[in-house]
Tab-separated table of C-alpha atoms and ligand atoms in Angstrom:
chain	number	residue	atom	x	y	z
A	1	MET	CA	19.043	-27.049	-35.038
A	2	ALA	CA	22.644	-27.844	-34.196
A	3	ARG	CA	24.670	-24.466	-32.035
A	4	THR	CA	27.756	-23.841	-33.090
A	5	SER	CA	30.923	-21.845	-31.322
A	6	SER	CA	29.461	-18.706	-33.802
A	7	ASP	CA	26.549	-18.486	-31.265
A	8	PRO	CA	27.995	-16.555	-27.842
A	9	TYR	CA	25.114	-17.747	-26.009
A	10	ALA	CA	25.099	-20.885	-26.509
A	11	LYS	CA	25.134	-21.908	-23.113
A	12	VAL	CA	22.122	-19.501	-22.192
A	13	HIS	CA	20.142	-21.368	-24.930
A	14	ALA	CA	20.969	-24.906	-23.495
A	15	ALA	CA	20.090	-23.429	-20.105
A	16	THR	CA	17.096	-22.316	-21.467
A	17	LEU	CA	15.831	-25.887	-22.760
A	18	LYS	CA	17.592	-27.546	-19.127
A	19	HIS	CA	15.281	-25.173	-17.159
A	20	ARG	CA	12.148	-26.188	-18.794
A	21	ALA	CA	12.398	-29.668	-19.057
A	22	GLN	CA	12.798	-29.269	-15.296
A	23	HIS	CA	10.010	-26.272	-14.918
A	24	GLY	CA	7.721	-28.475	-17.698
A	25	CYS	CA	7.444	-23.892	-18.802
A	26	GLY	CA	6.619	-23.001	-22.035
A	27	ALA	CA	10.489	-21.932	-22.045
A	28	TRP	CA	11.139	-22.586	-25.405
A	29	PRO	CA	14.069	-21.094	-26.550
A	30	TYR	CA	14.168	-19.736	-30.245
A	31	GLY	CA	16.570	-22.399	-32.535
A	32	ASN	CA	18.813	-19.300	-34.285
A	33	GLY	CA	20.063	-16.823	-32.078
A	34	PRO	CA	22.740	-15.352	-34.779
A	35	LEU	CA	20.079	-14.974	-37.182
A	36	LEU	CA	18.776	-12.341	-35.252
A	37	SER	CA	21.780	-11.147	-34.226
A	38	THR	CA	22.561	-10.953	-38.619
A	39	ILE	CA	18.859	-8.765	-38.599
A	40	ALA	CA	19.687	-6.367	-35.708
A	41	ALA	CA	23.244	-6.100	-37.529
A	42	ALA	CA	21.670	-5.217	-41.219
A	43	SER	CA	19.043	-2.648	-40.111
A	44	GLY	CA	20.954	-0.647	-37.515
A	45	ALA	CA	18.981	-1.031	-34.826
A	46	LYS	CA	19.398	1.360	-32.134
A	47	ARG	CA	15.672	0.589	-30.632
A	48	ILE	CA	14.300	-2.977	-30.338
A	49	LEU	CA	11.283	-4.817	-28.694
A	50	GLU	CA	10.894	-8.820	-27.517
A	51	LEU	CA	7.647	-10.277	-26.406
A	52	GLY	CA	8.550	-13.285	-24.964
A	53	CYS	CA	11.897	-13.136	-23.009
A	54	ALA	CA	12.232	-16.545	-21.202
A	55	LEU	CA	15.210	-16.782	-19.893
A	56	GLY	CA	17.185	-14.061	-22.332
A	57	TYR	CA	18.505	-15.841	-24.682
A	58	THR	CA	17.160	-13.818	-27.974
A	59	SER	CA	17.303	-10.506	-26.077
A	60	LEU	CA	20.995	-10.916	-25.443
A	61	SER	CA	21.467	-12.280	-29.650
A	62	PHE	CA	20.103	-8.530	-30.284
A	63	ALA	CA	22.112	-7.263	-28.413
A	64	HIS	CA	25.432	-8.568	-29.436
A	65	GLY	CA	24.524	-7.565	-32.878
A	66	ALA	CA	23.048	-4.839	-32.650
A	67	PRO	CA	26.252	-2.942	-29.982
A	68	LYS	CA	24.299	0.204	-30.161
A	69	ALA	CA	20.953	-0.685	-29.935
A	70	ARG	CA	18.486	-1.022	-26.834
A	71	ILE	CA	16.015	-3.757	-25.988
A	72	ASP	CA	12.678	-3.832	-24.351
A	73	THR	CA	12.016	-7.343	-23.399
A	74	ILE	CA	8.377	-8.821	-21.959
A	75	GLU	CA	7.555	-11.717	-19.952
A	76	ARG	CA	5.401	-12.112	-17.847
A	77	ASP	CA	6.708	-15.749	-15.739
A	78	PRO	CA	8.246	-13.776	-12.091
A	79	GLU	CA	10.946	-16.668	-12.144
A	80	HIS	CA	11.875	-16.508	-16.129
A	81	VAL	CA	12.021	-12.700	-15.412
A	82	ARG	CA	14.417	-13.441	-12.286
A	83	LEU	CA	16.617	-15.714	-14.300
A	84	ALA	CA	16.444	-13.411	-17.660
A	85	ARG	CA	17.801	-10.791	-15.595
A	86	GLU	CA	20.439	-13.120	-13.865
A	87	ASN	CA	22.397	-13.861	-17.381
A	88	ILE	CA	21.616	-10.113	-18.765
A	89	ALA	CA	23.706	-9.005	-16.000
A	90	ALA	CA	26.236	-11.894	-16.609
A	91	ALA	CA	27.465	-11.105	-19.907
A	92	GLY	CA	27.422	-6.957	-18.985
A	93	MET	CA	24.322	-5.902	-21.127
A	94	ASP	CA	21.834	-4.893	-18.018
A	95	LYS	CA	22.690	-1.362	-19.212
A	96	ARG	CA	21.258	-2.191	-21.992
A	97	ILE	CA	18.383	-4.835	-22.064
A	98	ALA	CA	15.298	-3.647	-20.018
A	99	VAL	CA	13.330	-6.587	-18.846
A	100	HIS	CA	9.724	-5.907	-18.503
A	101	GLU	CA	7.899	-7.723	-16.033
A	102	GLY	CA	4.499	-8.399	-16.755
A	103	ASP	CA	1.663	-9.419	-19.531
A	104	PHE	CA	2.134	-8.481	-23.305
A	105	ALA	CA	-1.017	-6.581	-23.639
A	106	LYS	CA	-0.559	-4.670	-19.872
A	107	VAL	CA	3.385	-3.566	-21.328
A	108	LEU	CA	2.493	-2.741	-24.656
A	109	PRO	CA	0.843	0.226	-23.896
A	110	ALA	CA	3.731	1.524	-21.893
A	111	LEU	CA	6.166	1.684	-24.654
A	112	GLU	CA	6.888	4.396	-26.970
A	113	ALA	CA	6.514	3.932	-30.755
A	114	GLY	CA	9.413	3.898	-33.314
A	115	TYR	CA	11.204	0.570	-32.676
A	116	ASP	CA	13.457	-0.925	-35.522
A	117	VAL	CA	12.885	-4.078	-34.564
A	118	ALA	CA	10.210	-6.505	-33.461
A	119	PHE	CA	10.367	-10.037	-32.319
A	120	PHE	CA	7.244	-11.977	-31.305
A	121	ASP	CA	8.760	-14.579	-29.830
A	122	GLY	CA	5.007	-15.682	-27.138
A	123	HIS	CA	3.928	-18.559	-28.218
A	124	THR	CA	0.881	-18.682	-30.775
A	125	PRO	CA	0.687	-15.494	-32.341
A	126	VAL	CA	-2.432	-12.958	-32.041
A	127	PRO	CA	-3.919	-10.530	-34.248
A	128	ALA	CA	-4.212	-7.451	-31.236
A	129	LEU	CA	-0.437	-8.282	-30.285
A	130	HIS	CA	0.479	-7.765	-33.906
A	131	LYS	CA	-2.101	-4.737	-34.282
A	132	ALA	CA	0.043	-3.435	-31.903
A	133	LEU	CA	3.261	-4.255	-32.887
A	134	HIS	CA	2.772	-2.610	-36.289
A	135	GLY	CA	2.010	0.750	-34.219
A	136	LEU	CA	5.292	0.611	-32.853
A	137	LEU	CA	7.159	-0.247	-35.333
A	138	ARG	CA	8.412	3.044	-37.614
A	139	THR	CA	7.736	2.607	-41.514
A	140	GLY	CA	10.258	0.291	-42.687
A	141	GLY	CA	11.011	-1.556	-39.817
A	142	VAL	CA	11.380	-5.242	-38.997
A	143	LEU	CA	8.987	-7.955	-37.504
A	144	ILE	CA	10.420	-10.926	-36.795
A	145	THR	CA	7.604	-13.742	-35.793
A	146	ALA	CA	7.574	-17.234	-34.362
A	147	ASN	CA	5.323	-20.234	-33.700
A	148	LEU	CA	2.968	-18.717	-37.195
A	149	ASN	CA	2.994	-22.571	-37.994
A	150	HIS	CA	0.652	-22.870	-34.113
A	151	GLY	CA	-2.241	-22.658	-36.261
A	152	GLY	CA	-5.339	-21.380	-34.259
A	153	THR	CA	-5.154	-17.192	-34.628
A	154	ALA	CA	-1.461	-17.650	-36.352
A	155	ASP	CA	-3.283	-17.860	-39.205
A	156	ALA	CA	-5.121	-14.526	-38.962
A	157	VAL	CA	-1.890	-13.796	-38.294
A	158	HIS	CA	0.073	-15.182	-41.320
A	159	ALA	CA	-3.459	-13.705	-43.507
A	160	ALA	CA	-2.247	-10.158	-41.760
A	161	LEU	CA	2.076	-10.179	-42.502
A	162	PHE	CA	1.065	-11.493	-46.474
A	163	ASP	CA	-2.099	-9.177	-46.928
A	164	GLY	CA	0.383	-6.921	-49.261
A	165	LYS	CA	-0.439	-3.756	-47.943
A	166	THR	CA	0.398	-3.721	-44.247
A	167	TRP	CA	4.047	-5.647	-44.472
A	168	GLN	CA	5.716	-7.514	-46.547
A	169	SER	CA	6.513	-10.582	-45.710
A	170	ALA	CA	8.339	-13.767	-46.403
A	171	LEU	CA	8.753	-17.225	-44.794
A	172	ILE	CA	12.202	-18.087	-44.156
A	173	ASP	CA	11.612	-21.754	-43.221
A	174	GLU	CA	10.708	-24.826	-45.007
A	175	ASP	CA	8.094	-25.558	-42.087
A	176	GLY	CA	6.384	-22.336	-41.962
A	177	GLU	CA	7.604	-21.056	-38.308
A	178	THR	CA	8.883	-18.124	-38.578
A	179	ALA	CA	7.869	-14.925	-41.203
A	180	ILE	CA	10.287	-11.860	-42.050
A	181	SER	CA	8.121	-8.731	-41.925
A	182	VAL	CA	8.498	-4.938	-42.939
A	183	LYS	CA	6.480	-2.199	-42.181
A	184	LEU	CA	4.799	-0.732	-45.732
B	1	LIG	C1	8.912	-19.173	-26.982
B	1	LIG	S1	8.747	-18.568	-25.132
B	1	LIG	C2	10.323	-17.057	-25.040
B	1	LIG	C3	11.553	-18.122	-26.078
B	1	LIG	C4	12.813	-16.769	-25.745
B	1	LIG	N1	12.428	-15.803	-27.179
B	1	LIG	C5	14.239	-17.550	-26.177
B	1	LIG	O1	14.689	-17.609	-27.364
B	1	LIG	O2	14.925	-17.903	-25.348
B	1	LIG	C6	8.056	-17.634	-24.530
B	1	LIG	C7	7.756	-16.536	-23.562
B	1	LIG	O3	6.735	-15.881	-23.390
B	1	LIG	C8	5.820	-16.024	-21.680
B	1	LIG	N2	5.154	-15.426	-22.278
B	1	LIG	C9	3.754	-16.005	-23.161
B	1	LIG	N3	2.941	-15.256	-22.767
B	1	LIG	C10	2.720	-14.156	-22.874
B	1	LIG	C11	2.038	-12.688	-22.881
B	1	LIG	N4	0.938	-13.191	-22.536
B	1	LIG	N5	2.872	-12.064	-22.009
B	1	LIG	C12	4.229	-11.939	-21.418
B	1	LIG	N6	4.637	-12.730	-21.524
B	1	LIG	C13	4.419	-14.027	-22.064
B	1	LIG	C14	6.431	-17.260	-21.575
B	1	LIG	O4	6.483	-17.463	-20.314
B	1	LIG	C15	7.694	-17.305	-21.926
B	1	LIG	O5	8.648	-17.829	-20.903
């Protein structure tokens, strides 16, 4: 997707692509930060949870869209954590965005439930993490799931998101990469 001048964090997006090319890691930046800003704004979010921070592009996008929100973002790669904290501080968002270093499965149990918005962008989605995200979101909270078209465990997550009982979901792109779901 082409970046436009309406994305205030286009430089962080570009820096993430450059970092990935140099280091060969999995820091693929999400394609549409302004969409995340808009979802955060529309939901009037006060608390946002992100799985997969990389260099901070999407947590900054959420913080931009919801000026009253605090964001918890999780990342296990120490170099990504360092660079994300640097980018977040440079954007003046370090009072609102907390970067938790560690594996998703280890960090999630320590978080308090009641999030308004959650974003999964940590490579291939897995059912156990989505179950934990369901528990951490408030009823009516919004879950955005990236990488749903990766196959493997992503197929089970896709089925759970469209079970019609625990989530109300829609795919938002033609290739089925991202779903937006509301916790029922
Ligand atoms: C696709 S990138 C996130 C991109 C970021 N949201 C953005 O748009 O710039 C996925 C990130 O999740 C991290 N990650 C993957 N699996 C993880 C896990 N089990 N626990 C913590 N971090 C993980 C990777 O190190 C990587 O930085």
